[in-house]
Short mmCIF file of C-alpha atoms in Angstrom, two decimals:
data_model
loop_
_atom_site.label_atom_id
_atom_site.label_comp_id
_atom_site.label_asym_id
_atom_site.label_seq_id
_atom_site.Cartn_x
_atom_site.Cartn_y
_atom_site.Cartn_z
CA UNK A 260 -25.82 -6.73 15.00
CA UNK A 261 -27.40 -4.99 17.97
CA UNK A 262 -27.16 -1.66 16.16
CA UNK A 263 -28.89 -3.17 13.12
CA UNK A 264 -31.55 -4.78 15.30
CA UNK A 265 -32.55 -1.36 16.61
CA UNK A 266 -33.08 -0.13 13.03
CA UNK A 267 -34.46 -3.26 11.37
CA UNK A 268 -37.04 -5.87 12.26
CA UNK A 269 -34.38 -8.38 13.21
CA UNK A 270 -32.12 -9.57 16.03
CA UNK A 271 -28.54 -10.64 16.68
CA UNK A 272 -29.69 -14.27 16.83
CA UNK A 273 -31.57 -14.03 13.51
CA UNK A 274 -28.56 -12.53 11.72
CA UNK A 275 -26.04 -15.00 13.17
CA UNK A 276 -28.25 -18.02 12.45
CA UNK A 277 -28.71 -17.14 8.77
CA UNK A 278 -25.39 -15.51 7.92
CA UNK A 279 -22.86 -16.26 10.67
CA UNK A 280 -22.09 -12.54 10.88
CA UNK A 281 -21.72 -10.75 14.21
CA UNK A 282 -20.29 -7.45 13.05
CA UNK A 283 -19.14 -5.59 9.98
CA UNK A 284 -17.18 -2.39 9.32
CA UNK A 285 -18.83 0.67 7.77
CA UNK A 286 -16.90 3.51 6.17
CA UNK A 287 -17.78 6.90 7.69
CA UNK A 288 -19.32 9.76 5.71
CA UNK A 289 -16.90 11.13 3.15
CA UNK A 290 -14.84 7.93 2.85
CA UNK A 291 -14.93 6.21 -0.55
CA UNK A 292 -13.51 3.09 -2.19
CA UNK A 293 -10.40 4.99 -3.29
CA UNK A 294 -9.61 5.98 0.31
CA UNK A 295 -9.71 2.37 1.46
CA UNK A 296 -7.77 1.27 -1.63
CA UNK A 297 -4.96 3.74 -0.97
CA UNK A 298 -4.53 2.49 2.60
CA UNK A 299 -4.55 -1.18 1.58
CA UNK A 300 -2.22 -0.48 -1.33
CA UNK A 301 0.22 1.40 0.90
CA UNK A 302 0.38 -1.52 3.33
CA UNK A 303 0.91 -4.04 0.52
CA UNK A 304 3.71 -2.01 -1.04
CA UNK A 305 5.43 -1.71 2.33
CA UNK A 306 5.09 -5.45 2.98
CA UNK A 307 6.53 -6.27 -0.46
CA UNK A 308 9.64 -4.19 0.14
CA UNK A 309 9.17 -2.30 -3.14
CA UNK A 310 8.01 1.28 -3.54
CA UNK A 311 7.00 1.04 -7.18
CA UNK A 312 5.00 -1.16 -9.55
CA UNK A 313 4.30 -1.14 -13.27
CA UNK A 314 0.51 -1.58 -13.13
CA UNK A 315 -2.25 -1.01 -10.57
CA UNK A 316 -5.46 -3.04 -10.82
CA UNK A 317 -8.50 -2.15 -8.71
CA UNK A 318 -11.33 -4.66 -8.29
CA UNK A 319 -14.45 -2.85 -7.09
CA UNK A 320 -18.22 -2.74 -7.44
CA UNK A 321 -18.34 0.65 -5.74
CA UNK A 322 -16.03 2.97 -7.70
CA UNK A 323 -15.81 6.61 -6.68
CA UNK A 324 -17.51 7.56 -9.98
CA UNK A 325 -18.84 5.77 -13.04
CA UNK A 326 -16.20 7.65 -15.03
CA UNK A 327 -13.22 7.93 -14.94
CA UNK A 328 -11.89 4.71 -13.45
CA UNK A 329 -10.85 4.87 -9.80
CA UNK A 330 -7.54 3.01 -10.19
CA UNK A 331 -5.60 5.92 -11.77
CA UNK A 332 -6.60 8.17 -8.87
CA UNK A 333 -5.40 5.54 -6.39
CA UNK A 334 -2.15 5.22 -8.36
CA UNK A 335 -1.48 8.95 -8.19
CA UNK A 336 -2.25 9.14 -4.46
CA UNK A 337 0.19 6.29 -3.82
CA UNK A 338 2.92 8.22 -5.59
CA UNK A 339 3.17 5.70 -8.42
CA UNK A 340 3.10 8.34 -11.14
CA UNK A 341 1.70 7.33 -14.50
CA UNK A 342 1.80 3.56 -14.06
CA UNK A 343 -0.87 1.68 -16.00
CA UNK A 344 -4.09 1.50 -14.01
CA UNK A 345 -7.64 0.30 -14.56
CA UNK A 346 -10.70 -1.02 -12.70
CA UNK A 347 -12.10 -4.54 -12.79
CA UNK A 348 -15.85 -4.91 -12.26
CA UNK A 349 -16.70 -8.51 -11.40
CA UNK A 350 -18.50 -8.05 -8.06
CA UNK A 351 -17.56 -10.75 -5.52
CA UNK A 352 -15.18 -12.51 -7.93
CA UNK A 353 -13.31 -9.30 -8.76
CA UNK A 354 -10.12 -10.16 -6.90
CA UNK A 355 -9.86 -13.61 -8.52
CA UNK A 356 -10.38 -12.08 -11.96
CA UNK A 357 -7.73 -9.53 -11.01
CA UNK A 358 -5.25 -12.31 -10.19
CA UNK A 359 -5.80 -13.85 -13.62
CA UNK A 360 -5.40 -10.50 -15.41
CA UNK A 361 -2.27 -9.65 -13.42
CA UNK A 362 -0.72 -13.06 -14.13
CA UNK A 363 -1.38 -12.57 -17.84
CA UNK A 364 0.20 -9.09 -17.90
CA UNK A 365 3.29 -10.44 -16.16
CA UNK A 366 3.47 -13.52 -18.39
CA UNK A 367 3.50 -11.48 -21.62
CA UNK A 368 6.10 -9.06 -20.24
CA UNK A 369 3.90 -5.99 -19.92
CA UNK A 370 4.74 -5.72 -16.21
CA UNK A 371 7.25 -7.09 -13.71
CA UNK A 372 5.35 -6.03 -10.59
CA UNK A 373 1.63 -5.36 -10.20
CA UNK A 374 -0.34 -3.95 -7.29
CA UNK A 375 -3.74 -5.63 -7.15
CA UNK A 376 -6.27 -4.01 -4.81
CA UNK A 377 -9.86 -4.92 -4.00
CA UNK A 378 -11.85 -2.18 -2.30
CA UNK A 379 -15.56 -2.05 -1.53
CA UNK A 380 -17.81 0.48 0.20
CA UNK A 381 -21.08 -1.43 -0.03
CA UNK A 382 -22.66 0.83 2.59
CA UNK A 383 -22.89 3.42 -0.21
CA UNK A 384 -25.12 1.22 -2.40
CA UNK A 385 -27.26 -0.61 0.18
CA UNK A 386 -30.73 0.25 1.40
CA UNK A 387 -30.02 0.64 5.14
CA UNK A 388 -33.58 -0.49 5.89
CA UNK A 389 -33.47 -3.70 3.82
CA UNK A 390 -33.12 -6.59 6.25
CA UNK A 391 -32.15 -9.00 3.46
CA UNK A 392 -28.97 -7.10 2.47
CA UNK A 393 -28.03 -4.57 5.17
CA UNK A 394 -26.95 -7.23 7.72
CA UNK A 395 -24.77 -9.11 5.21
CA UNK A 396 -22.39 -6.64 3.62
CA UNK A 397 -19.49 -4.72 5.09
CA UNK A 398 -16.87 -2.29 3.80
CA UNK A 399 -13.22 -3.25 3.42
CA UNK A 400 -10.15 -3.42 1.22
CA UNK A 401 -7.23 -5.78 0.69
CA UNK A 402 -4.21 -5.71 -1.59
CA UNK A 403 -1.28 -7.79 -2.80
CA UNK A 404 1.85 -7.13 -4.85
CA UNK A 405 2.51 -9.72 -7.56
CA UNK A 406 5.90 -10.06 -9.25
CA UNK A 407 7.48 -12.12 -12.00
CA UNK A 408 9.03 -15.30 -10.63
CA UNK A 409 9.35 -19.05 -11.01
CA UNK A 410 6.55 -21.59 -10.86
CA UNK A 411 8.33 -23.55 -8.11
CA UNK A 412 8.62 -20.56 -5.75
CA UNK A 413 6.56 -20.42 -2.56
CA UNK A 414 3.52 -18.25 -3.18
CA UNK A 415 3.54 -18.79 -6.92
CA UNK A 416 0.16 -18.30 -8.57
CA UNK A 417 -1.24 -21.45 -10.14
CA UNK A 418 -4.05 -21.99 -12.65
CA UNK A 419 -7.13 -19.77 -12.27
CA UNK A 420 -10.58 -21.14 -13.10
CA UNK A 421 -12.90 -18.47 -14.51
CA UNK A 422 -16.54 -18.63 -15.60
CA UNK A 423 -19.76 -16.66 -15.88
CA UNK A 424 -23.47 -17.04 -16.59
CA UNK A 425 -24.98 -13.83 -17.89
CA UNK A 426 -28.43 -15.42 -18.10
CA UNK A 427 -28.64 -15.03 -14.31
CA UNK A 428 -27.57 -11.40 -14.20
CA UNK A 429 -30.72 -10.35 -12.35
CA UNK A 430 -29.86 -12.43 -9.26
CA UNK A 431 -27.63 -9.61 -8.00
CA UNK A 432 -28.07 -6.15 -9.48
CA UNK A 433 -28.43 -2.40 -9.15
CA UNK A 434 -31.24 -1.81 -11.66
CA UNK A 435 -30.81 1.94 -12.17
CA UNK A 436 -27.92 4.17 -13.17
CA UNK A 437 -26.56 2.30 -16.18
CA UNK A 438 -27.06 3.06 -19.86
CA UNK A 439 -29.91 0.53 -20.21
CA UNK A 440 -32.09 2.23 -17.63
CA UNK A 441 -31.07 5.74 -18.68
CA UNK A 442 -31.83 5.08 -22.35
CA UNK A 443 -35.09 3.27 -21.64
CA UNK A 444 -36.97 6.54 -21.44
CA UNK A 445 -38.49 5.37 -18.16
CA UNK A 446 -37.40 7.15 -14.98
CA UNK A 447 -35.91 4.92 -12.31
CA UNK A 448 -38.38 3.73 -9.71
CA UNK A 449 -37.71 4.47 -6.05
CA UNK A 450 -35.25 1.94 -4.69
CA UNK A 451 -33.81 0.90 -8.06
CA UNK A 452 -30.60 2.83 -7.37
CA UNK A 453 -29.60 0.46 -4.57
CA UNK A 454 -28.31 -3.11 -4.42
CA UNK A 455 -30.85 -5.94 -4.90
CA UNK A 456 -30.28 -9.64 -4.31
CA UNK A 457 -32.42 -12.75 -4.77
CA UNK A 458 -30.99 -14.58 -1.80
CA UNK A 459 -32.33 -18.17 -2.09
CA UNK A 460 -31.58 -18.39 -5.83
CA UNK A 461 -28.15 -16.87 -5.28
CA UNK A 462 -27.44 -19.37 -2.51
CA UNK A 463 -28.09 -22.38 -4.75
CA UNK A 464 -26.01 -20.99 -7.60
CA UNK A 465 -23.15 -19.96 -5.30
CA UNK A 466 -22.66 -23.40 -3.74
CA UNK A 467 -22.80 -25.27 -7.05
CA UNK A 468 -20.65 -22.83 -9.05
CA UNK A 469 -18.05 -22.36 -6.29
CA UNK A 470 -17.72 -26.13 -5.89
CA UNK A 471 -17.31 -26.59 -9.65
CA UNK A 472 -14.70 -23.82 -9.74
CA UNK A 473 -12.75 -25.37 -6.85
CA UNK A 474 -12.68 -28.78 -8.53
CA UNK A 475 -11.56 -27.23 -11.81
CA UNK A 476 -8.75 -25.23 -10.17
CA UNK A 477 -7.49 -28.20 -8.14
CA UNK A 478 -7.52 -30.48 -11.18
CA UNK A 479 -5.76 -27.85 -13.32
CA UNK A 480 -3.01 -27.69 -10.70
CA UNK A 481 -2.56 -31.46 -10.93
CA UNK A 482 -3.79 -32.01 -7.36
CA UNK A 483 -6.62 -33.80 -5.59
CA UNK A 484 -9.03 -32.32 -3.05
CA UNK A 485 -7.71 -34.71 -0.40
CA UNK A 486 -4.34 -32.92 -0.60
CA UNK A 487 -5.77 -29.47 0.10
CA UNK A 488 -4.59 -27.99 3.42
CA UNK A 489 -6.80 -24.89 3.46
CA UNK A 490 -9.92 -23.69 1.70
CA UNK A 491 -10.03 -19.89 1.39
CA UNK A 492 -13.43 -19.16 -0.12
CA UNK A 493 -15.33 -15.93 -0.67
CA UNK A 494 -17.02 -15.07 2.61
CA UNK A 495 -20.60 -14.83 1.34
CA UNK A 496 -22.34 -16.28 4.38
CA UNK A 497 -21.66 -19.16 6.74
CA UNK A 498 -24.36 -21.43 5.33
CA UNK A 499 -22.87 -21.16 1.83
CA UNK A 500 -19.39 -21.87 3.18
CA UNK A 501 -20.62 -24.88 5.18
CA UNK A 502 -22.47 -26.28 2.17
CA UNK A 503 -19.43 -25.72 -0.05
CA UNK A 504 -17.08 -27.54 2.34
CA UNK A 505 -19.55 -30.43 2.61
CA UNK A 506 -19.89 -30.66 -1.19
CA UNK A 507 -16.10 -30.77 -1.59
CA UNK A 508 -15.56 -33.15 1.31
CA UNK A 509 -13.22 -30.71 3.06
CA UNK A 510 -13.38 -30.74 6.90
CA UNK A 511 -14.53 -27.45 8.43
CA UNK A 512 -11.27 -27.16 10.41
CA UNK A 513 -9.47 -26.72 7.07
CA UNK A 514 -11.72 -23.82 6.07
CA UNK A 515 -10.52 -20.29 6.74
CA UNK A 516 -13.22 -17.90 7.93
CA UNK A 517 -13.47 -14.31 9.10
CA UNK A 518 -17.04 -13.53 8.07
CA UNK A 519 -18.19 -13.25 11.70
CA UNK A 520 -16.07 -10.13 12.13
CA UNK A 521 -16.19 -8.44 8.70
CA UNK A 522 -19.30 -9.69 6.92
CA UNK A 523 -19.42 -10.08 3.15
CA UNK A 524 -16.99 -7.55 1.70
CA UNK A 525 -17.53 -8.62 -1.93
CA UNK A 526 -14.29 -8.31 -3.96
CA UNK A 527 -12.27 -7.50 -0.80
CA UNK A 528 -13.28 -10.80 0.81
CA UNK A 529 -10.56 -13.01 -0.68
CA UNK A 530 -7.53 -10.81 0.12
CA UNK A 531 -8.83 -10.00 3.60
CA UNK A 532 -9.23 -13.69 4.49
CA UNK A 533 -5.60 -14.95 4.22
CA UNK A 534 -4.35 -11.64 5.66
CA UNK A 535 -6.48 -12.18 8.77
CA UNK A 536 -5.44 -15.85 8.93
CA UNK A 537 -1.75 -14.92 8.75
CA UNK A 538 -2.12 -12.33 11.51
CA UNK A 539 -3.84 -14.86 13.77
CA UNK A 540 -1.14 -17.46 13.17
#
C-alpha cells in the first residue's frame, strides 16, 4: 500500500478502509498467466500423487494471447502431452465455472482426472495510475486436480449454482481489443485497452448475486445455512465480504479471508483461499 501511495493520490489507511487490502503480489516483467499456471499446476499434480490427467482447464481473464488458448501451452509445459485443454473466460467466477465444467466432463466419462487451474496477471491489464482499480487487484494462480469418485467421499464436489446477467456487461469491462471495437471502424480511445470497473454498481450487484448463489447452492445440497461451517467467498473486497456474511447470517469467524495479503486475484481467488486456510491450520 505504501508503494501505491507514493504513485497514487491515496494512502494505506484509505486503501485498507475501503478494500481491506494491505498488500498484493505483482508478476515481474516477462511473466505471464501461463508461467503462473504452470507453477500452480505442477504443485497440484504433485499434491494429488498423479503425474498425468486427461484434461486441463484454465480459467483466466488475462490469457497470454487472444489466440490460441493458453491452456494447451500450459499442458505441454507440464509434460502432459496432447491432453484436452481449453480456456474458460468468466472473470472472477472462472474457477467456479471450471468446477462445473470439470464435473460434467467426468460425469459423462470424457475424463477420469482433470487439472483445473485459475491464473491471473491483472497487472498487465490495469492502469497503474487508476486509484479505483490499481489498489484492488493482484496477480496469482491456484490449481486443483479433480478425479472420478463417489458422492459420499470427503472432498466430493456438490451442486454448483451458475448464473449470469449480460445486461450489466458494462459494469466490468475492457472496452477495446475485441471484435466489436475493431469492427466498429472507430479507433480505440486512449485508456480503453485497460480494465474499467463501475465500483458502486458492482458492489450492489455482487452482494445480492453472491448471496442468492450461496442460498441456491446450499439448498441444492439439501442443507441449511445454519449448518455451514465455513464460507469461502471470492475475495473481492472486505466490505463486500462483510455485507455478504451479514446477508446470509453467517458469523464473521466462519468466513475465510486472505484478501489483506493477496488482494482481489479474480479467478484465482477461490482456489487460493482454501489453500491459504489449509496452510495456516
